[in-house]
């Protein structure tokens, strides 16, 4: 069975390490916050100027001065910090953020990513995505393996305008965990009950399958 | 000479047709509500606006859009605004999209006297355009220019009569850098106090960057997406 959004987020949470500073993009990546292992110290960074994002506020406690990069009201955890946008992107550009998780329209087999613009449709802007993918030490893409029409999102070469080049290190989809290597997409894990052939059929980019592929532990 | 002006109308009166104006804020958080309303009333035309976002239809910079006072908008993200979409698609409004971190750093650099700098963001994308590329530490970087404006309008939580500013929570965002990048910087604050009452250790924006300051009124502080448990 292909994973749902929460399943993808749960699997990505296994990539977290104690002491990590992490930037989570909008959509599936935000859900990763719900699966941070108990007792692990992970600090969430929001590029609008917040370290230590807490849960959504209790009913009636929303504060207009306290939002995340998705412009949703949030809270700040004890020991958190506020800062301006230049400082925030200094954390990102300077390599101080350990992990970035974001969504994508397409990922190519050399790690290029398209995530911000579909020609002919309205352009809303890239926000902080280009800064994040160009500078983060470790980038994981959280996405469905195929689009709504069934077309593969893991392809030989991106067809949409790029967000960044050769930057994606790992992809976690509803079907698989894939590492982006110099030789192409390397299959690391399968979603429970999903076969290697199903993953091959959903991947148009070069897929490397070596030996037995274990199931994800989600 | 006192930096204190009476109200928003007086603060923005020098903003004329064709002025370049920076507006602090992220989404609707930390936007200079009073000055935006005053600019709508002052009716300056053909403004070149620089702000991370473009407001929503009925609030923030969306109010300037509705009155067709903007000629060009520089931003990193412009969703959630139908009138913006309409003017963009009809060609009435020119738009330049810049990666958010590059936008923040261009403003910081402009205000700090740094004419240009290299960043990795945008390399290999359409943002690269004809910009100079240079490798540092084995990685390609794009040359970006510092950015200043005729006016920067910022919003702070507290300010004093010397122009020192303190922001609240995530309402700092672009305000702090923009304060340094305006030839004339206007600060509107929720609470204006006499110089000496703010704790110097707590100041985010030193008063040297601020030319005009006033205490705003009737802050609406609209929230774009209220999310609760």
PDB file of C-alpha atoms in Angstrom, chain A residues 7-110:
ATOM      1  CA  UNK A   7       3.198   8.037   6.384  1.00  0.00           C
ATOM      2  CA  UNK A   8       5.655  10.027   4.278  1.00  0.00           C
ATOM      3  CA  UNK A   9       6.125  12.492   7.142  1.00  0.00           C
ATOM      4  CA  UNK A  10       6.625   9.641   9.623  1.00  0.00           C
ATOM      5  CA  UNK A  11       9.361   8.097   7.461  1.00  0.00           C
ATOM      6  CA  UNK A  12      11.126  11.453   7.040  1.00  0.00           C
ATOM      7  CA  UNK A  13      11.080  11.927  10.811  1.00  0.00           C
ATOM      8  CA  UNK A  14      13.414   8.896  10.997  1.00  0.00           C
ATOM      9  CA  UNK A  15      16.064  11.050   9.284  1.00  0.00           C
ATOM     10  CA  UNK A  16      16.122  13.501  12.218  1.00  0.00           C
ATOM     11  CA  UNK A  17      19.001  13.451  14.675  1.00  0.00           C
ATOM     12  CA  UNK A  18      19.360  14.842  18.164  1.00  0.00           C
ATOM     13  CA  UNK A  19      20.453  18.485  18.079  1.00  0.00           C
ATOM     14  CA  UNK A  20      19.285  19.112  14.505  1.00  0.00           C
ATOM     15  CA  UNK A  21      18.031  22.508  13.331  1.00  0.00           C
ATOM     16  CA  UNK A  22      15.421  21.815  10.650  1.00  0.00           C
ATOM     17  CA  UNK A  23      13.457  23.895   8.159  1.00  0.00           C
ATOM     18  CA  UNK A  24      10.167  22.317   7.091  1.00  0.00           C
ATOM     19  CA  UNK A  25       8.429  23.547   3.942  1.00  0.00           C
ATOM     20  CA  UNK A  26       4.696  23.953   3.431  1.00  0.00           C
ATOM     21  CA  UNK A  27       2.486  20.860   2.934  1.00  0.00           C
ATOM     22  CA  UNK A  28       3.673  17.314   3.743  1.00  0.00           C
ATOM     23  CA  UNK A  29       6.980  18.609   5.228  1.00  0.00           C
ATOM     24  CA  UNK A  30       5.073  20.490   7.955  1.00  0.00           C
ATOM     25  CA  UNK A  31       3.605  17.167   9.132  1.00  0.00           C
ATOM     26  CA  UNK A  32       7.098  15.903  10.003  1.00  0.00           C
ATOM     27  CA  UNK A  33       6.864  18.045  13.154  1.00  0.00           C
ATOM     28  CA  UNK A  34       4.194  15.628  14.454  1.00  0.00           C
ATOM     29  CA  UNK A  35       6.606  12.660  14.391  1.00  0.00           C
ATOM     30  CA  UNK A  36       9.754  13.991  16.060  1.00  0.00           C
ATOM     31  CA  UNK A  37      10.840  11.062  18.267  1.00  0.00           C
ATOM     32  CA  UNK A  38      10.154  11.458  21.965  1.00  0.00           C
ATOM     33  CA  UNK A  39      13.141  12.831  23.868  1.00  0.00           C
ATOM     34  CA  UNK A  40      14.941  14.005  20.728  1.00  0.00           C
ATOM     35  CA  UNK A  41      15.959  17.643  20.724  1.00  0.00           C
ATOM     36  CA  UNK A  42      15.083  19.029  17.282  1.00  0.00           C
ATOM     37  CA  UNK A  43      14.648  22.779  16.730  1.00  0.00           C
ATOM     38  CA  UNK A  44      12.388  23.938  13.905  1.00  0.00           C
ATOM     39  CA  UNK A  45      13.389  27.080  12.017  1.00  0.00           C
ATOM     40  CA  UNK A  46      10.926  29.276  10.157  1.00  0.00           C
ATOM     41  CA  UNK A  47      12.469  31.580   7.557  1.00  0.00           C
ATOM     42  CA  UNK A  48      10.305  34.550   8.535  1.00  0.00           C
ATOM     43  CA  UNK A  49      12.383  34.802  11.706  1.00  0.00           C
ATOM     44  CA  UNK A  50      11.703  32.137  14.307  1.00  0.00           C
ATOM     45  CA  UNK A  51      13.715  29.357  15.927  1.00  0.00           C
ATOM     46  CA  UNK A  52      11.751  26.971  18.117  1.00  0.00           C
ATOM     47  CA  UNK A  53       8.362  26.738  16.397  1.00  0.00           C
ATOM     48  CA  UNK A  54       5.774  25.364  18.795  1.00  0.00           C
ATOM     49  CA  UNK A  55       2.344  23.862  18.147  1.00  0.00           C
ATOM     50  CA  UNK A  56      -0.594  25.866  16.839  1.00  0.00           C
ATOM     51  CA  UNK A  57      -2.004  28.157  19.567  1.00  0.00           C
ATOM     52  CA  UNK A  58      -4.915  27.120  21.751  1.00  0.00           C
ATOM     53  CA  UNK A  59      -8.298  28.359  20.646  1.00  0.00           C
ATOM     54  CA  UNK A  60      -8.565  32.123  21.048  1.00  0.00           C
ATOM     55  CA  UNK A  61      -4.823  32.527  21.706  1.00  0.00           C
ATOM     56  CA  UNK A  62      -3.696  33.253  18.124  1.00  0.00           C
ATOM     57  CA  UNK A  63      -1.262  36.201  17.975  1.00  0.00           C
ATOM     58  CA  UNK A  64      -1.009  38.220  14.741  1.00  0.00           C
ATOM     59  CA  UNK A  65       2.671  38.899  15.498  1.00  0.00           C
ATOM     60  CA  UNK A  66       3.555  35.207  15.687  1.00  0.00           C
ATOM     61  CA  UNK A  67       3.312  33.294  12.414  1.00  0.00           C
ATOM     62  CA  UNK A  68       5.269  30.698  10.457  1.00  0.00           C
ATOM     63  CA  UNK A  69       6.516  31.016   6.881  1.00  0.00           C
ATOM     64  CA  UNK A  70       3.174  29.670   5.672  1.00  0.00           C
ATOM     65  CA  UNK A  71       1.584  32.701   7.388  1.00  0.00           C
ATOM     66  CA  UNK A  72      -0.236  30.444   9.870  1.00  0.00           C
ATOM     67  CA  UNK A  73      -0.435  31.417  13.536  1.00  0.00           C
ATOM     68  CA  UNK A  74       1.946  29.352  15.673  1.00  0.00           C
ATOM     69  CA  UNK A  75       3.542  29.481  19.123  1.00  0.00           C
ATOM     70  CA  UNK A  76       7.163  29.703  20.225  1.00  0.00           C
ATOM     71  CA  UNK A  77       8.716  27.073  22.457  1.00  0.00           C
ATOM     72  CA  UNK A  78      10.634  27.913  25.615  1.00  0.00           C
ATOM     73  CA  UNK A  79      14.171  28.818  24.608  1.00  0.00           C
ATOM     74  CA  UNK A  80      13.084  30.015  21.186  1.00  0.00           C
ATOM     75  CA  UNK A  81      14.341  33.127  19.385  1.00  0.00           C
ATOM     76  CA  UNK A  82      13.093  35.796  16.995  1.00  0.00           C
ATOM     77  CA  UNK A  83      15.218  37.595  14.395  1.00  0.00           C
ATOM     78  CA  UNK A  84      15.027  39.487  11.114  1.00  0.00           C
ATOM     79  CA  UNK A  85      14.871  37.914   7.645  1.00  0.00           C
ATOM     80  CA  UNK A  86      18.527  38.603   6.752  1.00  0.00           C
ATOM     81  CA  UNK A  87      19.661  36.803   9.913  1.00  0.00           C
ATOM     82  CA  UNK A  88      17.248  33.983   9.137  1.00  0.00           C
ATOM     83  CA  UNK A  89      18.687  33.406   5.686  1.00  0.00           C
ATOM     84  CA  UNK A  90      22.166  33.807   7.153  1.00  0.00           C
ATOM     85  CA  UNK A  91      21.366  30.685   9.196  1.00  0.00           C
ATOM     86  CA  UNK A  92      20.285  28.921   6.014  1.00  0.00           C
ATOM     87  CA  UNK A  93      22.974  30.200   3.645  1.00  0.00           C
ATOM     88  CA  UNK A  94      25.678  29.820   6.256  1.00  0.00           C
ATOM     89  CA  UNK A  95      24.995  26.101   6.616  1.00  0.00           C
ATOM     90  CA  UNK A  96      23.734  26.319  10.197  1.00  0.00           C
ATOM     91  CA  UNK A  97      20.430  24.614   9.366  1.00  0.00           C
ATOM     92  CA  UNK A  98      21.082  20.862   9.302  1.00  0.00           C
ATOM     93  CA  UNK A  99      18.157  19.677   7.246  1.00  0.00           C
ATOM     94  CA  UNK A 100      15.596  21.138   4.861  1.00  0.00           C
ATOM     95  CA  UNK A 101      12.466  19.214   3.884  1.00  0.00           C
ATOM     96  CA  UNK A 102      10.400  20.529   1.016  1.00  0.00           C
ATOM     97  CA  UNK A 103       7.903  19.484  -1.627  1.00  0.00           C
ATOM     98  CA  UNK A 104       8.487  19.335  -5.387  1.00  0.00           C
ATOM     99  CA  UNK A 105       6.745  19.160  -8.753  1.00  0.00           C
ATOM    100  CA  UNK A 106       9.687  17.254 -10.270  1.00  0.00           C
ATOM    101  CA  UNK A 107      13.080  15.911  -9.250  1.00  0.00           C
ATOM    102  CA  UNK A 108      15.618  14.873 -11.870  1.00  0.00           C
ATOM    103  CA  UNK A 109      18.016  11.933 -11.545  1.00  0.00           C
ATOM    104  CA  UNK A 110      20.943  14.324 -10.926  1.00  0.00           C
TER     105      UNK A 110
END
